[in-house]
Short mmCIF file of C-alpha atoms in Angstrom, two decimals:
data_model
loop_
_atom_site.label_atom_id
_atom_site.label_comp_id
_atom_site.label_asym_id
_atom_site.label_seq_id
_atom_site.Cartn_x
_atom_site.Cartn_y
_atom_site.Cartn_z
CA UNK A 1 -9.07 7.77 -4.86
CA UNK A 2 -6.44 7.86 -2.12
CA UNK A 3 -7.82 7.25 1.38
CA UNK A 4 -7.37 10.29 3.59
CA UNK A 5 -8.14 10.58 7.30
CA UNK A 6 -7.40 13.13 10.00
CA UNK A 7 -7.16 12.12 13.67
CA UNK A 8 -6.57 14.89 16.23
CA UNK A 9 -7.61 13.02 19.36
CA UNK A 10 -4.73 13.24 21.90
CA UNK A 11 -5.66 9.80 23.26
CA UNK A 12 -5.21 8.34 19.80
CA UNK A 13 -2.19 10.38 18.70
CA UNK A 14 -0.07 10.06 21.84
CA UNK A 15 -1.16 6.76 23.38
CA UNK A 16 -3.02 4.38 21.07
CA UNK A 17 -1.20 5.00 17.76
CA UNK A 18 2.24 4.20 19.26
CA UNK A 19 0.73 0.95 20.60
CA UNK A 20 -0.74 0.02 17.19
CA UNK A 21 2.60 0.82 15.51
CA UNK A 22 4.28 -1.74 17.76
CA UNK A 23 1.58 -4.37 17.29
CA UNK A 24 1.60 -4.04 13.50
CA UNK A 25 5.26 -5.11 13.42
CA UNK A 26 4.36 -8.63 14.60
CA UNK A 27 1.69 -9.17 11.93
CA UNK A 28 3.09 -11.38 9.14
CA UNK A 29 3.24 -9.64 5.75
CA UNK A 30 1.39 -12.51 4.04
CA UNK A 31 -1.82 -11.88 6.02
CA UNK A 32 -4.46 -10.03 3.97
CA UNK A 33 -5.66 -6.73 5.49
CA UNK A 34 -9.28 -7.78 4.94
CA UNK A 35 -8.63 -10.82 7.12
CA UNK A 36 -7.66 -8.49 9.98
CA UNK A 37 -10.81 -6.44 9.37
CA UNK A 38 -13.04 -9.51 9.35
CA UNK A 39 -11.34 -11.04 12.41
CA UNK A 40 -12.04 -7.88 14.39
CA UNK A 41 -15.70 -8.02 13.41
CA UNK A 42 -15.89 -11.69 14.43
CA UNK A 43 -14.58 -10.69 17.86
CA UNK A 44 -17.44 -8.21 18.18
CA UNK A 45 -19.96 -10.89 17.19
CA UNK A 46 -18.52 -13.39 19.68
CA UNK A 47 -18.92 -10.80 22.43
CA UNK A 48 -22.48 -9.91 21.37
CA UNK A 49 -23.80 -13.46 21.08
CA UNK A 50 -22.10 -14.58 24.29
CA UNK A 51 -23.59 -11.73 26.32
CA UNK A 52 -26.96 -12.27 24.58
CA UNK A 53 -26.93 -15.91 25.64
CA UNK A 54 -26.76 -14.96 29.32
CA UNK A 55 -28.79 -11.75 29.07
CA UNK A 56 -31.21 -11.87 26.15
CA UNK A 57 -33.61 -9.26 27.58
CA UNK A 58 -31.16 -6.85 29.28
CA UNK A 59 -32.35 -7.63 32.81
CA UNK A 60 -29.71 -10.01 34.18
CA UNK A 61 -27.51 -7.31 35.72
CA UNK A 62 -30.44 -5.55 37.38
CA UNK A 63 -32.73 -8.30 38.69
CA UNK A 64 -30.28 -11.19 38.96
CA UNK A 65 -26.77 -9.88 39.65
CA UNK A 66 -24.27 -12.69 39.13
CA UNK A 67 -26.35 -14.42 36.47
CA UNK A 68 -23.75 -13.39 33.91
CA UNK A 69 -20.47 -15.13 34.94
CA UNK A 70 -17.46 -12.96 35.74
CA UNK A 71 -15.45 -14.57 32.95
CA UNK A 72 -17.96 -13.28 30.40
CA UNK A 73 -17.25 -9.65 31.36
CA UNK A 74 -13.50 -10.25 31.30
CA UNK A 75 -13.75 -11.95 27.92
CA UNK A 76 -15.85 -9.01 26.70
CA UNK A 77 -13.00 -6.67 27.66
CA UNK A 78 -10.56 -8.89 25.76
CA UNK A 79 -12.69 -9.23 22.60
CA UNK A 80 -13.41 -5.48 22.60
CA UNK A 81 -9.70 -4.70 22.81
CA UNK A 82 -8.92 -7.19 20.03
CA UNK A 83 -11.62 -5.71 17.80
CA UNK A 84 -10.37 -2.19 18.55
CA UNK A 85 -6.78 -3.19 17.78
CA UNK A 86 -7.60 -5.06 14.57
CA UNK A 87 -9.77 -2.21 13.31
CA UNK A 88 -6.91 0.20 14.01
CA UNK A 89 -4.15 -1.79 12.31
CA UNK A 90 -5.90 -3.17 9.22
CA UNK A 91 -5.40 0.07 7.28
CA UNK A 92 -1.82 0.38 8.49
CA UNK A 93 -1.18 -3.20 7.35
CA UNK A 94 -2.73 -2.48 3.95
CA UNK A 95 -0.45 0.51 3.40
CA UNK A 96 2.50 -1.45 4.77
CA UNK A 97 1.94 -4.24 2.22
CA UNK A 98 0.89 -1.81 -0.53
CA UNK A 99 -2.46 -3.56 -0.86
CA UNK A 100 -4.82 -0.66 -0.15
CA UNK A 101 -7.95 -0.77 -2.32
CA UNK A 102 -11.30 1.05 -2.41
CA UNK A 103 -12.93 -2.34 -1.81
CA UNK A 104 -10.87 -2.78 1.36
CA UNK A 105 -12.00 0.64 2.59
CA UNK A 106 -15.64 -0.21 1.83
CA UNK A 107 -15.29 -3.57 3.60
CA UNK A 108 -13.71 -1.92 6.65
CA UNK A 109 -16.25 0.88 7.00
CA UNK A 110 -19.14 -1.40 6.05
CA UNK A 111 -18.35 -3.72 8.93
CA UNK A 112 -17.76 -0.68 11.16
CA UNK A 113 -21.33 0.43 10.46
CA UNK A 114 -22.59 -2.87 11.90
CA UNK A 115 -20.08 -2.84 14.74
CA UNK A 116 -21.23 0.63 15.83
CA UNK A 117 -24.65 -0.81 16.72
CA UNK A 118 -23.36 -4.04 18.19
CA UNK A 119 -20.89 -2.34 20.57
CA UNK A 120 -23.68 -0.26 22.04
CA UNK A 121 -26.18 -3.13 22.27
CA UNK A 122 -23.63 -5.35 24.04
CA UNK A 123 -22.84 -2.63 26.56
CA UNK A 124 -26.48 -2.31 27.64
CA UNK A 125 -26.17 -5.66 29.42
CA UNK A 126 -23.73 -4.05 31.87
CA UNK A 127 -26.18 -1.28 32.78
CA UNK A 128 -29.34 -3.47 32.70
CA UNK A 129 -32.82 -2.37 31.75
CA UNK A 130 -34.67 -0.07 34.14
CA UNK A 131 -36.40 -2.12 36.85
CA UNK A 132 -37.79 0.80 38.86
CA UNK A 133 -34.72 1.07 41.09
CA UNK A 134 -31.65 0.86 38.90
CA UNK A 135 -30.80 0.48 35.25
CA UNK A 136 -31.34 2.43 32.06
CA UNK A 137 -34.72 2.92 30.42
CA UNK A 138 -35.35 1.48 26.98
CA UNK A 139 -35.89 5.06 25.75
CA UNK A 140 -32.43 6.07 27.02
CA UNK A 141 -30.93 2.98 25.38
CA UNK A 142 -32.52 4.00 22.10
CA UNK A 143 -31.19 7.54 22.44
CA UNK A 144 -27.68 6.17 23.17
CA UNK A 145 -27.80 4.12 19.99
CA UNK A 146 -29.26 6.96 17.92
CA UNK A 147 -26.54 9.43 18.98
CA UNK A 148 -23.74 6.98 18.20
CA UNK A 149 -25.17 6.02 14.80
CA UNK A 150 -25.87 9.67 13.91
CA UNK A 151 -22.26 10.53 14.72
CA UNK A 152 -21.05 7.67 12.54
CA UNK A 153 -23.31 8.74 9.69
CA UNK A 154 -22.21 12.39 9.89
CA UNK A 155 -18.52 11.44 9.84
CA UNK A 156 -18.92 9.43 6.66
CA UNK A 157 -21.21 11.99 5.07
CA UNK A 158 -18.48 14.55 5.70
CA UNK A 159 -15.94 12.18 4.17
CA UNK A 160 -18.15 11.72 1.10
CA UNK A 161 -18.32 15.49 0.57
CA UNK A 162 -14.77 16.51 1.49
CA UNK A 163 -12.80 13.41 0.59
CA UNK A 164 -11.30 13.38 4.10
CA UNK A 165 -12.52 11.32 7.05
CA UNK A 166 -12.22 13.42 10.21
CA UNK A 167 -12.17 10.71 12.86
CA UNK A 168 -14.46 11.56 15.79
CA UNK A 169 -12.78 11.85 19.18
CA UNK A 170 -15.57 9.67 20.52
CA UNK A 171 -14.29 6.55 18.78
CA UNK A 172 -11.08 6.00 20.73
CA UNK A 173 -12.58 7.33 23.95
CA UNK A 174 -15.60 5.02 23.65
CA UNK A 175 -13.45 1.95 23.00
CA UNK A 176 -11.22 2.62 26.00
CA UNK A 177 -14.28 3.33 28.19
CA UNK A 178 -15.95 0.11 27.00
CA UNK A 179 -12.89 -1.98 27.84
CA UNK A 180 -12.55 -0.29 31.25
CA UNK A 181 -16.26 -0.78 31.97
CA UNK A 182 -16.11 -4.50 31.19
CA UNK A 183 -12.99 -4.89 33.34
CA UNK A 184 -14.60 -2.94 36.19
CA UNK A 185 -17.71 -5.12 35.97
CA UNK A 186 -15.65 -8.29 35.92
CA UNK A 187 -13.53 -7.27 38.92
CA UNK A 188 -16.12 -5.50 41.11
CA UNK A 189 -19.41 -6.93 39.82
CA UNK A 190 -22.50 -5.38 38.21
CA UNK A 191 -23.42 -3.83 41.56
CA UNK A 192 -21.02 -0.97 40.79
CA UNK A 193 -23.53 0.29 38.20
CA UNK A 194 -26.44 0.14 40.64
CA UNK A 195 -25.07 2.37 43.41
CA UNK A 196 -24.61 6.16 43.36
CA UNK A 197 -20.91 6.96 43.13
CA UNK A 198 -20.83 10.78 43.39
CA UNK A 199 -23.39 13.31 44.69
CA UNK A 200 -26.19 10.80 44.17
CA UNK A 201 -25.37 10.27 40.50
CA UNK A 202 -24.75 6.88 38.95
CA UNK A 203 -21.89 5.97 36.62
CA UNK A 204 -24.45 5.64 33.82
CA UNK A 205 -25.32 9.34 34.29
CA UNK A 206 -21.68 10.24 33.70
CA UNK A 207 -21.63 8.08 30.58
CA UNK A 208 -24.67 9.89 29.17
CA UNK A 209 -22.86 13.22 29.60
CA UNK A 210 -19.70 11.77 28.03
CA UNK A 211 -21.66 10.35 25.11
CA UNK A 212 -23.50 13.61 24.37
CA UNK A 213 -20.19 15.51 24.67
#
């Protein structure tokens, strides 16, 4: 069946899609769309394993600020952007080269299902685990992950029943927020997450509200 998706997010429609349409023009026609999909997933894995090497138990940012080198956060921003871009242009490239297949869609969304977890798990290293003063509790981390995965599941369940994938607004917003958060951490340091920034609330509090919204 013909792949059908609806994206009404203003961030995507007016800002990101024009960017992807320019990037897709520099991708050689001989490159397979599945290669773009897989390359994006590899970027996510590189980010995850690199951050895990420096922060295997989610405490480095809270108890030992500076333990994770600045370049790791900056590279995380870069790999997240690359993964975001490749995931956004693989379908465009497939239609451009007339090589769209159900297998390609399954491969794309199958890897997305893994990426959804990995993005969230990587981001926890920025916030750090709760140490009694700052950080996010393990329970909150679990709720973060559950909400994101439930949203992903509902979107594809809807697609299965209607034949149309209504892309959640949260996808583009979350990717841009992730990239900005890694850049902020790299430039300012993890301390920015450990100090109240408005009316006694932490940035992580704002992210919880954004995520639930």
